Amino acid sequence: CWFDSGCASFAQWHHPFDNPETFENNFPIDYICEGVDQTRGWFYTLLAVSTTVFDSICYKRCLSLGLILDAEGKKMSKSRGNIVDPWDHFNREGADATRWYMVTAGAPWNPLKFDPNGVRETYAKMFLTLWNCYRFYADYAEDDGFNPDNSETYIPVEERSPLDRWILSRLSQVAYAYHRQFEDWDFHKACRDLEEFVVNDLSNWYIRRSRRRLWEDTKSSDALACEHTLHEILTIVARLMAPVAPFISDEIHRNLTGGASVHLADWPIRSEGPLEGEDELPPIDMVLEAKMELVRSLAETGRRIRIDANRRQRLPCQASWIVGGPEISEFHDILAEELNVEFLATEEDLDRFQRIELAPNRKALGRKCRQDLPVVLDELSKVDPESFLLEIEAGLGALAGYEITAEDVEIRRVEKEGFAASTIQFDGPDGEMDVSLVMDMALTDALQSKGLARDIIRRIQSKRKELDLEVNATIALEVWLPSNAPGMSEEDQSHVASEVRASSAVFHRVDPDAVASEAGTGADVFSLDGEFEISYLVSAL
């Protein structure tokens, strides 16, 4: 048996009796792949027989796979009852999700602790996200009659929005890295990076930031550019993941290309491979990617500022300012929406938003003032910090008869009343620099009205999804607001109706204790900040 398997490298062509040309063109083979337990089995017999017969190796590379263990790292055994039936996962999460999990769970040469929960997480995180991205594109493309092959409506990449050019540049970066990692046998790293791109770059950022672009009834060139961009991204992603997830990639690719199988398509990276010709990848723009990285970091910084200030995310701020960093005005609209601010601008001077606080250096003052320390501390708490700091710098600082120097106080810069700020470090093309984000935290009736509208919109959109309504389906809407809730302007009421595609929208003001009873049993209820409840009724038309 082992001798027969050791002859596989030439016996498969009935060599040396037949097919000498076929044998010479394919010997030694590129690589073999088996479990680590075959080190003294098939790996050895192949090499032993080949060396004996041909005085040559029979394979150029050998991938020795680690053993598959259970979730606790124990060897799977029927007697232990810890074996996993792969068909359970094939039938539930699918073969693609199972394969993807096994590739991304660790380096192929390491033992794999097979965790069924990991397969479920992979299915939910990667494959549901990818399919939702595809469905987002497909629904709008079908509704618009979009034809990616129509040269008359094609928008060149250089004429598309910065957001489109950014995601295409990111795709190219990921694709080239994916290709190199496959060549280096780092399959686990390649697939993890591609998953990160699909989940965070494509779904959580690009598509989320592009939804409104496709809502227009009359499609603009910007909407067409978005549809072309999505088509190109999904096509390339399908080709990249095809070796690991052959089924969903083929389904998506066939739907995108009019039935062409992904497994008959060219690999998108060709310049470094055996095929000649240019790559099919979009141009890379490192400067644009760096700017978008800063935008996303500032958006996250804004969310942290809100959490620290106990201000809910959908309650807008009047203004925000960026201090320092590169020029990113082309992304101001995106960042303003992410920060949920009415106005966003750049500012040169951070001092505009800060004031000085003088804190006592108790150790230094204690040595100097001793029993008079309480009196000195009391006087320090009453001085104007900026004026007293000038006196200290001029050598004129004194409290309770004691000379006060810079060593006696700690100078702190804090935000002025009504402002909140945070500073991050940005490593851009021009080196590392500090970038600060300042937010105006003042609250007005108009801002509360907008915030209330946005919270209601979120709930209704979730309800539309729960009802499985089509993208363009219209609804009838009723909302019951308690009398102690902030007022909502007519403009914001109209905005709610427009955003949720309500052909009719009625807003009621009722007693706080009667919200649920007035709305009736068919309505949904949610609480806002634990202060009051709002009811709403969505009816499909």
Short mmCIF file of N, CA and C in Angstrom, two decimals, residues 357-416:
data_model
loop_
_atom_site.label_atom_id
_atom_site.label_comp_id
_atom_site.label_asym_id
_atom_site.label_seq_id
_atom_site.Cartn_x
_atom_site.Cartn_y
_atom_site.Cartn_z
N GLU A 357 -6.09 76.15 34.02
CA GLU A 357 -6.34 75.85 35.43
C GLU A 357 -5.00 75.74 36.14
N LEU A 358 -4.92 76.32 37.33
CA LEU A 358 -3.71 76.21 38.14
C LEU A 358 -3.99 75.30 39.33
N ALA A 359 -3.30 74.17 39.37
CA ALA A 359 -3.45 73.24 40.49
C ALA A 359 -2.21 73.36 41.39
N PRO A 360 -2.38 73.27 42.69
CA PRO A 360 -1.23 73.42 43.59
C PRO A 360 -0.29 72.21 43.53
N ASN A 361 0.99 72.49 43.57
CA ASN A 361 1.99 71.45 43.78
C ASN A 361 2.16 71.35 45.29
N ARG A 362 1.39 70.50 45.90
CA ARG A 362 1.30 70.47 47.36
C ARG A 362 2.65 70.16 48.02
N LYS A 363 3.44 69.35 47.36
CA LYS A 363 4.73 69.00 47.95
C LYS A 363 5.63 70.23 48.03
N ALA A 364 5.69 71.00 46.92
CA ALA A 364 6.55 72.19 46.90
C ALA A 364 6.00 73.28 47.82
N LEU A 365 4.68 73.49 47.77
CA LEU A 365 4.08 74.53 48.61
C LEU A 365 4.15 74.15 50.09
N GLY A 366 4.05 72.86 50.38
CA GLY A 366 4.12 72.43 51.78
C GLY A 366 5.46 72.75 52.40
N ARG A 367 6.53 72.55 51.63
CA ARG A 367 7.86 72.88 52.15
C ARG A 367 8.02 74.38 52.34
N LYS A 368 7.37 75.16 51.46
CA LYS A 368 7.55 76.61 51.49
C LYS A 368 6.64 77.27 52.53
N CYS A 369 5.41 76.84 52.62
CA CYS A 369 4.42 77.55 53.43
C CYS A 369 4.15 76.89 54.79
N ARG A 370 4.39 75.61 54.87
CA ARG A 370 4.18 74.84 56.09
C ARG A 370 2.79 75.09 56.69
N GLN A 371 2.73 75.71 57.91
CA GLN A 371 1.44 75.84 58.58
C GLN A 371 0.49 76.79 57.85
N ASP A 372 0.99 77.62 56.93
CA ASP A 372 0.12 78.54 56.19
C ASP A 372 -0.40 77.93 54.88
N LEU A 373 -0.14 76.64 54.67
CA LEU A 373 -0.55 76.01 53.41
C LEU A 373 -2.06 76.13 53.16
N PRO A 374 -2.93 75.89 54.14
CA PRO A 374 -4.37 76.02 53.87
C PRO A 374 -4.76 77.41 53.37
N VAL A 375 -4.13 78.44 53.92
CA VAL A 375 -4.44 79.81 53.49
C VAL A 375 -3.99 80.03 52.05
N VAL A 376 -2.80 79.53 51.72
CA VAL A 376 -2.28 79.68 50.35
C VAL A 376 -3.17 78.95 49.35
N LEU A 377 -3.58 77.74 49.72
CA LEU A 377 -4.44 76.97 48.82
C LEU A 377 -5.77 77.67 48.60
N ASP A 378 -6.30 78.27 49.65
CA ASP A 378 -7.58 78.98 49.54
C ASP A 378 -7.44 80.18 48.60
N GLU A 379 -6.36 80.94 48.74
CA GLU A 379 -6.16 82.10 47.87
C GLU A 379 -5.91 81.67 46.42
N LEU A 380 -5.19 80.55 46.25
CA LEU A 380 -4.92 80.06 44.88
C LEU A 380 -6.22 79.69 44.18
N SER A 381 -7.17 79.14 44.94
CA SER A 381 -8.44 78.73 44.33
C SER A 381 -9.28 79.92 43.89
N LYS A 382 -8.96 81.13 44.38
CA LYS A 382 -9.77 82.31 44.08
C LYS A 382 -9.17 83.21 43.00
N VAL A 383 -7.91 82.98 42.62
CA VAL A 383 -7.27 83.88 41.66
C VAL A 383 -7.75 83.56 40.25
N ASP A 384 -7.61 84.56 39.36
CA ASP A 384 -7.85 84.32 37.94
C ASP A 384 -6.62 83.61 37.37
N PRO A 385 -6.76 82.37 36.90
CA PRO A 385 -5.58 81.58 36.51
C PRO A 385 -4.69 82.26 35.47
N GLU A 386 -5.30 82.83 34.44
CA GLU A 386 -4.48 83.41 33.37
C GLU A 386 -3.73 84.64 33.85
N SER A 387 -4.40 85.49 34.63
CA SER A 387 -3.73 86.69 35.15
C SER A 387 -2.62 86.32 36.12
N PHE A 388 -2.91 85.34 36.98
CA PHE A 388 -1.90 84.96 37.97
C PHE A 388 -0.71 84.28 37.32
N LEU A 389 -0.96 83.53 36.23
CA LEU A 389 0.14 82.90 35.52
C LEU A 389 1.07 83.95 34.92
N LEU A 390 0.49 85.05 34.42
CA LEU A 390 1.32 86.14 33.90
C LEU A 390 2.17 86.75 35.02
N GLU A 391 1.58 86.87 36.21
CA GLU A 391 2.33 87.41 37.35
C GLU A 391 3.48 86.47 37.72
N ILE A 392 3.22 85.17 37.69
CA ILE A 392 4.28 84.20 38.00
C ILE A 392 5.41 84.32 37.00
N GLU A 393 5.05 84.41 35.71
CA GLU A 393 6.07 84.49 34.66
C GLU A 393 6.88 85.78 34.78
N ALA A 394 6.25 86.84 35.34
CA ALA A 394 6.96 88.12 35.52
C ALA A 394 7.71 88.17 36.85
N GLY A 395 7.62 87.10 37.65
CA GLY A 395 8.30 87.07 38.95
C GLY A 395 7.56 87.84 40.02
N LEU A 396 6.26 88.10 39.81
CA LEU A 396 5.48 88.90 40.76
C LEU A 396 4.42 88.08 41.49
N GLY A 397 4.41 86.77 41.27
CA GLY A 397 3.38 85.95 41.88
C GLY A 397 3.56 85.82 43.38
N ALA A 398 2.49 86.07 44.13
CA ALA A 398 2.56 85.96 45.59
C ALA A 398 1.18 85.64 46.14
N LEU A 399 1.15 84.80 47.18
CA LEU A 399 -0.09 84.44 47.87
C LEU A 399 0.19 84.39 49.37
N ALA A 400 -0.64 85.09 50.14
CA ALA A 400 -0.51 85.10 51.60
C ALA A 400 0.90 85.48 52.04
N GLY A 401 1.54 86.35 51.27
CA GLY A 401 2.87 86.81 51.62
C GLY A 401 3.99 85.92 51.16
N TYR A 402 3.68 84.83 50.46
CA TYR A 402 4.71 83.91 49.98
C TYR A 402 4.89 84.09 48.47
N GLU A 403 6.13 84.08 48.03
CA GLU A 403 6.40 84.15 46.59
C GLU A 403 6.02 82.81 45.95
N ILE A 404 5.29 82.89 44.86
CA ILE A 404 4.86 81.69 44.14
C ILE A 404 5.57 81.65 42.80
N THR A 405 6.25 80.53 42.54
CA THR A 405 6.98 80.35 41.28
C THR A 405 6.30 79.25 40.46
N ALA A 406 6.82 79.05 39.25
CA ALA A 406 6.24 78.04 38.35
C ALA A 406 6.32 76.64 38.94
N GLU A 407 7.32 76.39 39.83
CA GLU A 407 7.46 75.07 40.44
C GLU A 407 6.38 74.80 41.49
N ASP A 408 5.69 75.85 41.93
CA ASP A 408 4.70 75.69 43.00
C ASP A 408 3.31 75.34 42.47
N VAL A 409 3.12 75.42 41.17
CA VAL A 409 1.80 75.14 40.60
C VAL A 409 1.93 74.21 39.40
N GLU A 410 0.84 73.54 39.10
CA GLU A 410 0.75 72.72 37.89
C GLU A 410 -0.23 73.40 36.94
N ILE A 411 0.23 73.63 35.72
CA ILE A 411 -0.59 74.32 34.72
C ILE A 411 -1.34 73.29 33.89
N ARG A 412 -2.64 73.38 33.87
CA ARG A 412 -3.46 72.47 33.09
C ARG A 412 -4.31 73.26 32.10
N ARG A 413 -4.45 72.69 30.92
CA ARG A 413 -5.32 73.30 29.92
C ARG A 413 -6.55 72.42 29.78
N VAL A 414 -7.70 72.97 30.03
CA VAL A 414 -8.96 72.24 29.95
C VAL A 414 -9.92 72.99 29.04
N GLU A 415 -10.93 72.26 28.55
CA GLU A 415 -11.88 72.88 27.63
C GLU A 415 -12.75 73.90 28.37
N LYS A 416 -13.07 74.96 27.66
CA LYS A 416 -13.98 75.95 28.21
C LYS A 416 -15.37 75.35 28.36
#
